[in-house]
Coordinates of C-alpha atoms in Angstrom, one line a residue:
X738 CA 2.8 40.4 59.0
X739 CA -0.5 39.3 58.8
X740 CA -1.1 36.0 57.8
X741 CA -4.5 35.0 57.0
X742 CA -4.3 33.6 54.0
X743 CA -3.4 30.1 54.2
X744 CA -0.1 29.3 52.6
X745 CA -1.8 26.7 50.4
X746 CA -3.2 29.1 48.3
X747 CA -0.2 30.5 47.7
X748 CA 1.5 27.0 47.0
X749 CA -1.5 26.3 44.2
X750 CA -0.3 29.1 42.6
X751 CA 3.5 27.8 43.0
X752 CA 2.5 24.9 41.3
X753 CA 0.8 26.1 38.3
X754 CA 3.1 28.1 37.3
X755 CA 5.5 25.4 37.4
X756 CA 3.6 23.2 35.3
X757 CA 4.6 26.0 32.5
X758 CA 7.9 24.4 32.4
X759 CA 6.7 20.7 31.6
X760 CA 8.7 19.5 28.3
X761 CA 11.5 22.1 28.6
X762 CA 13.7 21.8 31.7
X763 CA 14.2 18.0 32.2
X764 CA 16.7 17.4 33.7
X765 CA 15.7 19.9 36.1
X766 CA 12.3 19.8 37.9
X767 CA 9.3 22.1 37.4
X768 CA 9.5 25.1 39.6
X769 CA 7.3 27.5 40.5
X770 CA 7.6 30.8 43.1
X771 CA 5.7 33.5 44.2
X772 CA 6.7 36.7 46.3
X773 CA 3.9 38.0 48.9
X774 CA 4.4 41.4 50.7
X775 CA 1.8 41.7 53.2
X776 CA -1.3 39.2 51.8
X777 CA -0.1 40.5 48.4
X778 CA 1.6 38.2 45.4
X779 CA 4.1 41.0 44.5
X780 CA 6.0 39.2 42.0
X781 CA 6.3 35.2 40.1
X782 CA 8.3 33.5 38.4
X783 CA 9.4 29.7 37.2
X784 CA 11.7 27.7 35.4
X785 CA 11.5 28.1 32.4
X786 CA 14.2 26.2 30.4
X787 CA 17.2 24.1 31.4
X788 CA 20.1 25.8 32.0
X789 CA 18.5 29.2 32.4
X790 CA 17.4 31.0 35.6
X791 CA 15.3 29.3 38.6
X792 CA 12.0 30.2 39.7
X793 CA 13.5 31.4 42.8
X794 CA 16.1 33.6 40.8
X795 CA 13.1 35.0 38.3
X796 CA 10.6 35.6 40.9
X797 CA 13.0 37.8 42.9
X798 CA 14.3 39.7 40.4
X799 CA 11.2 40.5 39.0
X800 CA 10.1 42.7 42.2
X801 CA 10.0 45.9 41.3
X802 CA 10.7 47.3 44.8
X803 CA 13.3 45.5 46.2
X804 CA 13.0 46.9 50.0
X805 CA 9.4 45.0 50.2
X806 CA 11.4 42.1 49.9
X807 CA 12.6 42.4 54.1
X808 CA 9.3 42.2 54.4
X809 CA 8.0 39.2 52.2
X810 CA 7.6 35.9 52.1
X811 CA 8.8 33.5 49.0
X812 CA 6.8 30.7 48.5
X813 CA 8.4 27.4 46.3
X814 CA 6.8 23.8 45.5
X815 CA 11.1 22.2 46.1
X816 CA 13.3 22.9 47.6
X817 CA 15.9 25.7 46.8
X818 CA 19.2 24.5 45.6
X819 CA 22.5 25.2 47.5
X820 CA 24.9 24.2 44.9
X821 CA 26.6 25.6 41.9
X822 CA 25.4 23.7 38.6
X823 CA 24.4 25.2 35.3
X824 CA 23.2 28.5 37.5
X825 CA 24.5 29.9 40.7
X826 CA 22.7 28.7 44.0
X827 CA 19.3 30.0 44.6
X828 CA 19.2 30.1 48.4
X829 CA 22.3 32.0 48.6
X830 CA 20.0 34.8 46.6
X831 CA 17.1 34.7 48.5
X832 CA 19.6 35.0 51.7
X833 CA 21.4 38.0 50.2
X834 CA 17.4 39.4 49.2
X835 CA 16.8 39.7 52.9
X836 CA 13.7 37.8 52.3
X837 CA 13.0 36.6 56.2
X838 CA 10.4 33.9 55.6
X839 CA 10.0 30.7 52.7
X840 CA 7.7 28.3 52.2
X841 CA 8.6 25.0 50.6
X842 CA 6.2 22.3 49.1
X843 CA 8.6 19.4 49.2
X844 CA 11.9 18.5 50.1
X845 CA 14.5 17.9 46.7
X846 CA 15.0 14.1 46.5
X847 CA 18.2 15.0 44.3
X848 CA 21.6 14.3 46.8
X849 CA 23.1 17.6 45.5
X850 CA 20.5 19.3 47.5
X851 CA 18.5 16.7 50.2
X852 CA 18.0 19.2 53.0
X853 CA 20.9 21.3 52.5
X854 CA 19.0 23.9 50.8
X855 CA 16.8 24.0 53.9
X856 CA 19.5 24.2 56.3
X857 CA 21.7 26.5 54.6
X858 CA 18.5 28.8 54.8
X859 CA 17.6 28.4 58.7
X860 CA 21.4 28.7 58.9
X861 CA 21.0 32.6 57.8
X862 CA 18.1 33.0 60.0
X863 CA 15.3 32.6 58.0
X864 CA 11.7 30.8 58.8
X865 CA 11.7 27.9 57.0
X866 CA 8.0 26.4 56.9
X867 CA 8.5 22.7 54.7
X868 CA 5.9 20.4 54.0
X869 CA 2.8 22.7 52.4
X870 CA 1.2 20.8 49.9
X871 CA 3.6 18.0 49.9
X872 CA 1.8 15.5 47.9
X873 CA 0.7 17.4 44.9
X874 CA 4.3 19.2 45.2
X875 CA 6.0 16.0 44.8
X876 CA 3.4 14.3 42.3
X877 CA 4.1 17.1 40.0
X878 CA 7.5 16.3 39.8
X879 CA 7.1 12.7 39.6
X880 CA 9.3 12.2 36.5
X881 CA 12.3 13.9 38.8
X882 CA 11.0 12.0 42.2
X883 CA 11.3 8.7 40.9
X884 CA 14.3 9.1 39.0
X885 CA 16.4 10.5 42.3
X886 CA 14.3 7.9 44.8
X887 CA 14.0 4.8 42.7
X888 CA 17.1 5.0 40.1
X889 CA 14.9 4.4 37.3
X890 CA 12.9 6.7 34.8
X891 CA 9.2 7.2 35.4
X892 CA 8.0 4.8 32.6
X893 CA 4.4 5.6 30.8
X894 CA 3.2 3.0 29.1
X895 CA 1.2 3.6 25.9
X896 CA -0.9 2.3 23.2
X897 CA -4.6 2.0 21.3
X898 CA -6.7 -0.4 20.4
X899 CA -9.8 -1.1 18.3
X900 CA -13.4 -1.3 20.2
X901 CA -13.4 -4.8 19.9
X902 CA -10.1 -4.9 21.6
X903 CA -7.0 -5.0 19.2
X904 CA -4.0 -3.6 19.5
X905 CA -2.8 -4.3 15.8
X906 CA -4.5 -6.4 13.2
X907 CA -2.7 -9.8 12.2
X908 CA 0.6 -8.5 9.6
X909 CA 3.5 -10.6 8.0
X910 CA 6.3 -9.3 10.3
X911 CA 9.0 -10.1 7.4
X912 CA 8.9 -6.9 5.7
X913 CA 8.5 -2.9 6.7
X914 CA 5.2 -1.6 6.4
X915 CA 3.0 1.1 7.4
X916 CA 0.8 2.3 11.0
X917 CA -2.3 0.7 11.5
X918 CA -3.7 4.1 12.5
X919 CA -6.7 3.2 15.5
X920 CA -7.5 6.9 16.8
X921 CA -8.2 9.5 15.1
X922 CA -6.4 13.3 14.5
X923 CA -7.1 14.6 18.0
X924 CA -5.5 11.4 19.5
X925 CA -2.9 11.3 17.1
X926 CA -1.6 15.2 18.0
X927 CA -2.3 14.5 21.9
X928 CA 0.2 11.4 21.5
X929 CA 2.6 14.0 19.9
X930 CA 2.1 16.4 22.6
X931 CA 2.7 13.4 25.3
X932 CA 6.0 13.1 23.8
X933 CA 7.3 16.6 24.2
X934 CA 6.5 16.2 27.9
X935 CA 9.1 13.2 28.2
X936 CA 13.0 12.9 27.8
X937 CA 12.7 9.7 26.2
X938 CA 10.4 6.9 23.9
X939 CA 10.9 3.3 23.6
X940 CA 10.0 0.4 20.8
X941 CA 10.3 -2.9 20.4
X942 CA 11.5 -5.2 17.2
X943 CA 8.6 -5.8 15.6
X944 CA 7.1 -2.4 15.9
X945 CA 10.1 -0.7 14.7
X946 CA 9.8 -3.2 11.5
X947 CA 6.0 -3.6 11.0
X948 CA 5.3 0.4 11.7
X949 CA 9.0 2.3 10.6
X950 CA 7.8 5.0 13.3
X951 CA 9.8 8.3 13.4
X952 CA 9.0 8.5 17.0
X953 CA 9.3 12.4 16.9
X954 CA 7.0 14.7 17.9
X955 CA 5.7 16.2 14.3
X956 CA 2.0 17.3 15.5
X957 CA 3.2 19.3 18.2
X958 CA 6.4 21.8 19.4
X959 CA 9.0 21.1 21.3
X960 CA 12.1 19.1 22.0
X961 CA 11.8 15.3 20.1
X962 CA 12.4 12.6 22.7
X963 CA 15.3 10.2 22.3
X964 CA 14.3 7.3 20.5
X965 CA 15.2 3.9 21.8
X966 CA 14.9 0.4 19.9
X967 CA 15.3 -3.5 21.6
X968 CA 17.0 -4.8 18.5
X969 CA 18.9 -7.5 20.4
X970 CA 20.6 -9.0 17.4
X971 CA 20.5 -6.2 15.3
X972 CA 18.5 -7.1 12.4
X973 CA 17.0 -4.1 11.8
X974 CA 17.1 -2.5 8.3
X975 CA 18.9 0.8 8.4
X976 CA 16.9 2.4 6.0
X977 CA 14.2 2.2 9.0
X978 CA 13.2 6.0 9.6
X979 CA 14.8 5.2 13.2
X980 CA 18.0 5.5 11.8
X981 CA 17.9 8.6 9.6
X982 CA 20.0 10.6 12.5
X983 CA 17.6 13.1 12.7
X984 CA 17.4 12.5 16.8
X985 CA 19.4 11.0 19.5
X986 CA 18.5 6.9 19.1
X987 CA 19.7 4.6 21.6
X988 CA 19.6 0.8 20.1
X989 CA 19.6 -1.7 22.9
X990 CA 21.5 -5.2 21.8
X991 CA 23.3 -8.2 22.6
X992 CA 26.4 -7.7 20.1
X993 CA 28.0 -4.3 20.5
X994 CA 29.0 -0.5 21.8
X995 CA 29.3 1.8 19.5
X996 CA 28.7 5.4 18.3
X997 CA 27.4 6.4 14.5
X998 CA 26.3 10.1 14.6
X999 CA 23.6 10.3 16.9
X1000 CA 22.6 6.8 17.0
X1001 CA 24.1 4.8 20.4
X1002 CA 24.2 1.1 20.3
X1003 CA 24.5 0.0 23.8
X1004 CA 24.8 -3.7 24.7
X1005 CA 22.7 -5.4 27.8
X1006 CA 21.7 -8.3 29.3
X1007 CA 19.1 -10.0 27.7
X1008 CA 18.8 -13.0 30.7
X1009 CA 16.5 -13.0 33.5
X1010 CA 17.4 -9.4 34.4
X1011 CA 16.7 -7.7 30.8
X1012 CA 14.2 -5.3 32.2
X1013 CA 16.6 -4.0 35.2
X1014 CA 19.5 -3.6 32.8
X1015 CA 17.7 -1.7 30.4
X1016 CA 16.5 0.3 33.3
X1017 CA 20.2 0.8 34.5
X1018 CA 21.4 2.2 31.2
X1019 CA 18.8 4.4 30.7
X1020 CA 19.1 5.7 34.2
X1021 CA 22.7 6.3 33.1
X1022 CA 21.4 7.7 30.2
X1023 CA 20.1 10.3 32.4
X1024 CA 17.1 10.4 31.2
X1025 CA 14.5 10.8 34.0
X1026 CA 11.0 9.5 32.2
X1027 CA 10.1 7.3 28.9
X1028 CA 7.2 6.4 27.3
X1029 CA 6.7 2.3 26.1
X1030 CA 5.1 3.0 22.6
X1031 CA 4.9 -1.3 22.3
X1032 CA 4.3 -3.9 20.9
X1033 CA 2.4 -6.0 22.7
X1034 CA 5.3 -8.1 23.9
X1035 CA 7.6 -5.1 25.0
X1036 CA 4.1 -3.9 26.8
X1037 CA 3.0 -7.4 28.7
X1038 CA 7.0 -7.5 29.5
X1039 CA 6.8 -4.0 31.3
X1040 CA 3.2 -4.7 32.9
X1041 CA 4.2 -8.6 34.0
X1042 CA 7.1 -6.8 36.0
X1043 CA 4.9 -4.6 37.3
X1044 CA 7.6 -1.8 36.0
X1045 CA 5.7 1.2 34.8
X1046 CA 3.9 4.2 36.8
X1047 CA 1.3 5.1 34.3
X1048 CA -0.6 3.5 31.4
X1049 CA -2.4 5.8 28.6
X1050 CA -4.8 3.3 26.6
X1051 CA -7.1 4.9 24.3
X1052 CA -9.9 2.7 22.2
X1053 CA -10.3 4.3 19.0
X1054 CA -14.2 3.2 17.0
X1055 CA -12.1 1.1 14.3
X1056 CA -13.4 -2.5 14.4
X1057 CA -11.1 -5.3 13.1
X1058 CA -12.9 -8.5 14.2
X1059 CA -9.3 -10.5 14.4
X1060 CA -5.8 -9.1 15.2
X1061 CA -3.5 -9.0 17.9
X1062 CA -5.4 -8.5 21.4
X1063 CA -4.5 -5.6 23.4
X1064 CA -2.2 -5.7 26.8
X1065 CA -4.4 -5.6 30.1
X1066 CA -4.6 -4.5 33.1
X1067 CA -5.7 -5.6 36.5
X1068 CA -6.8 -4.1 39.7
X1069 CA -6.0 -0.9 38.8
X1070 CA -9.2 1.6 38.4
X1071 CA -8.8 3.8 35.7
X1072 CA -9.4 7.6 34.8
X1073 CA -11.7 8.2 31.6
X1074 CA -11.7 10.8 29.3
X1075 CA -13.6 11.2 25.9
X1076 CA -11.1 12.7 22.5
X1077 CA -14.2 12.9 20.3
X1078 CA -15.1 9.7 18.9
X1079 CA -11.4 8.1 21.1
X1080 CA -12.2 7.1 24.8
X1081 CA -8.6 7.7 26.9
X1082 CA -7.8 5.5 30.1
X1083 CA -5.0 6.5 32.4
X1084 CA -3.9 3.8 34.7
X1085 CA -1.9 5.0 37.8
X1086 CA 0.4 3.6 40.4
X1087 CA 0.6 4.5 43.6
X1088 CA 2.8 7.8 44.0
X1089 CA 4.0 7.3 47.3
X1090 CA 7.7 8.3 47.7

């Protein structure tokens, strides 16, 4: 076969059709693969939905001449998966496709699979080629990475603040009250969007009290996160939106376990090692990525550990002169992007796995 096009290209395209999957097949990772006969893409696919078929699976079946297949080669940002779980395995497919050549962004960090997909496919006799890509492979499945490599979800912290650098203006905290809304529209439904991309969202006390959040995802489609509260002595009202049982709600405390409908209460540690447990529970939880909605204290506690991967601050043009100042964040450079009148800051950590 001629082979003149580099296999990069092929793995760009691997990629974005992965990315079609974000918000829909957590637990899984985003998949994408492409067939090429001869210089050709002859057929794609991706994973579309948990519990449905693979990229792998999709993008074979798809061809519509199956002899070009002894021919091809498949291209995949992870590795395929040699074990039976929701679906059957996908290398033992490509195997009986006759497909005699696969390309693979990045090893799966997941021990179900760790290598043994690769091996059970140079094991039939096929040219395995690993390692294309490998750092925009695994960066797009970073929720996934770090929950197999670091037993922890990837944790995106989140919040806005005023131009003169207020996360909330000053509020009695001794009765429930309403959002002090800082971005505008555009923000608001890109926040909504953010939270059909991850499995889970987290709040402290006094936000759950001072804003009675719903914590869904209202402005956008999709799956709602599960919502999660600190309420370590459990003094939350329960007529707070948070427990209307309209989503899964995990309540972290200090008192009890116990089940009521889809709300969890789970009991921690709330000594020296209060982050780590609550780490440990959601990682049992298996829920691979959360975002920190606040308040300020549940923020500076995550950023003070130096436990989080990313940071979305946006500065909305409200001015409140006194308030609450906002979290910071040093030594880390961030991206900027404009939302209309909203200026968005991503903070990143390294991604190194």
């Amino acid at each position: 076969m001629n082979h003149n096009i580099p296999d990069e290209i092929y793995l760009k395209r691997c990629l974005e059709l992965a990315a079609e999957g974000m918000g829909n097949v957590a637990p899984n990772p985003m998949v994408g693969s492409v067939i090429v006969h001869h210089n050709l893409i002859i057929s794609e696919g991706y994973h579309r939905r948990y519990g449905e078929a693979h990229a792998e699976v999709n993008a074979i079946r798809s061809v519509s001449d199956i002899s070009l297949l002894k021919e091809s080669k498949l291209y995949v940002n992870l590795e395929p998966c040699s074990h039976s779980g929701k679906t059957p395995p996908c290398t033992d497919l490509i195997i009986a496709s006759g497909i005699p050549e696969v390309v693979v962004g990045t090893r799966d960090p997941n021990p179900l699979v760790a290598g043994r997909g690769i091996e059970k496919l140079v094991t039939a006799g096929i040219n395995v080629t690993t390692g294309v890509l490998e750092d925009q492979c695994s960066f797009l499945n970073r929720r996934f990475f770090t929950y197999h490599m670091k037993k922890r979800p990837y944790i995106i912290l989140k919040w806005a603040k005023s131009r003169d650098g207020m996360i909330d203006m000053m509020r009695e905290n001794d009765c429930v009250s309403k959002p002090v809304w800082i971005s505008n529209e555009v923000s608001k439904m890109l926040v909504h969007k953010w939270r059909s991309e991850e499995q889970g969202i987290i709040v402290g006390t006094n936000t759950a009290l001072l804003d009675n959040p719903k914590l869904n995802i209202r402005e956008w489609s999709g799956s709602d996160p599960v919502r999660m509260v600190i309420d370590k002595d459990l003094l939350l009202p329960r007529s707070l939106n948070l427990f209307d049982n309209s989503q899964d709600t995990l309540v972290f405390n200090d008192i009890c376990d116990k089940a009521e409908g889809r709300i969890k209460y789970i009991k921690i540690d709330f000594g020296i090692s209060f982050l780590s447990d609550l780490m440990n529970h959601i990682y049992s939880e298996q829920i691979q990525s959360v975002i920190v909605e606040g308040g300020k204290m549940v923020l500076e506690t995550f950023i003070g550990e130096g436990l989080w991967d990313e940071a979305r601050v946006i500065t909305g043009d409200k001015i409140f002169h006194r308030g609450v100042p906002s979290p910071v964040i040093h030594n880390v450079e961030p991206e900027e992007y404009r939302i209309m009148d909203d200026v968005l800051h991503i903070y990143r950590q390294s991604f190194q796995y």
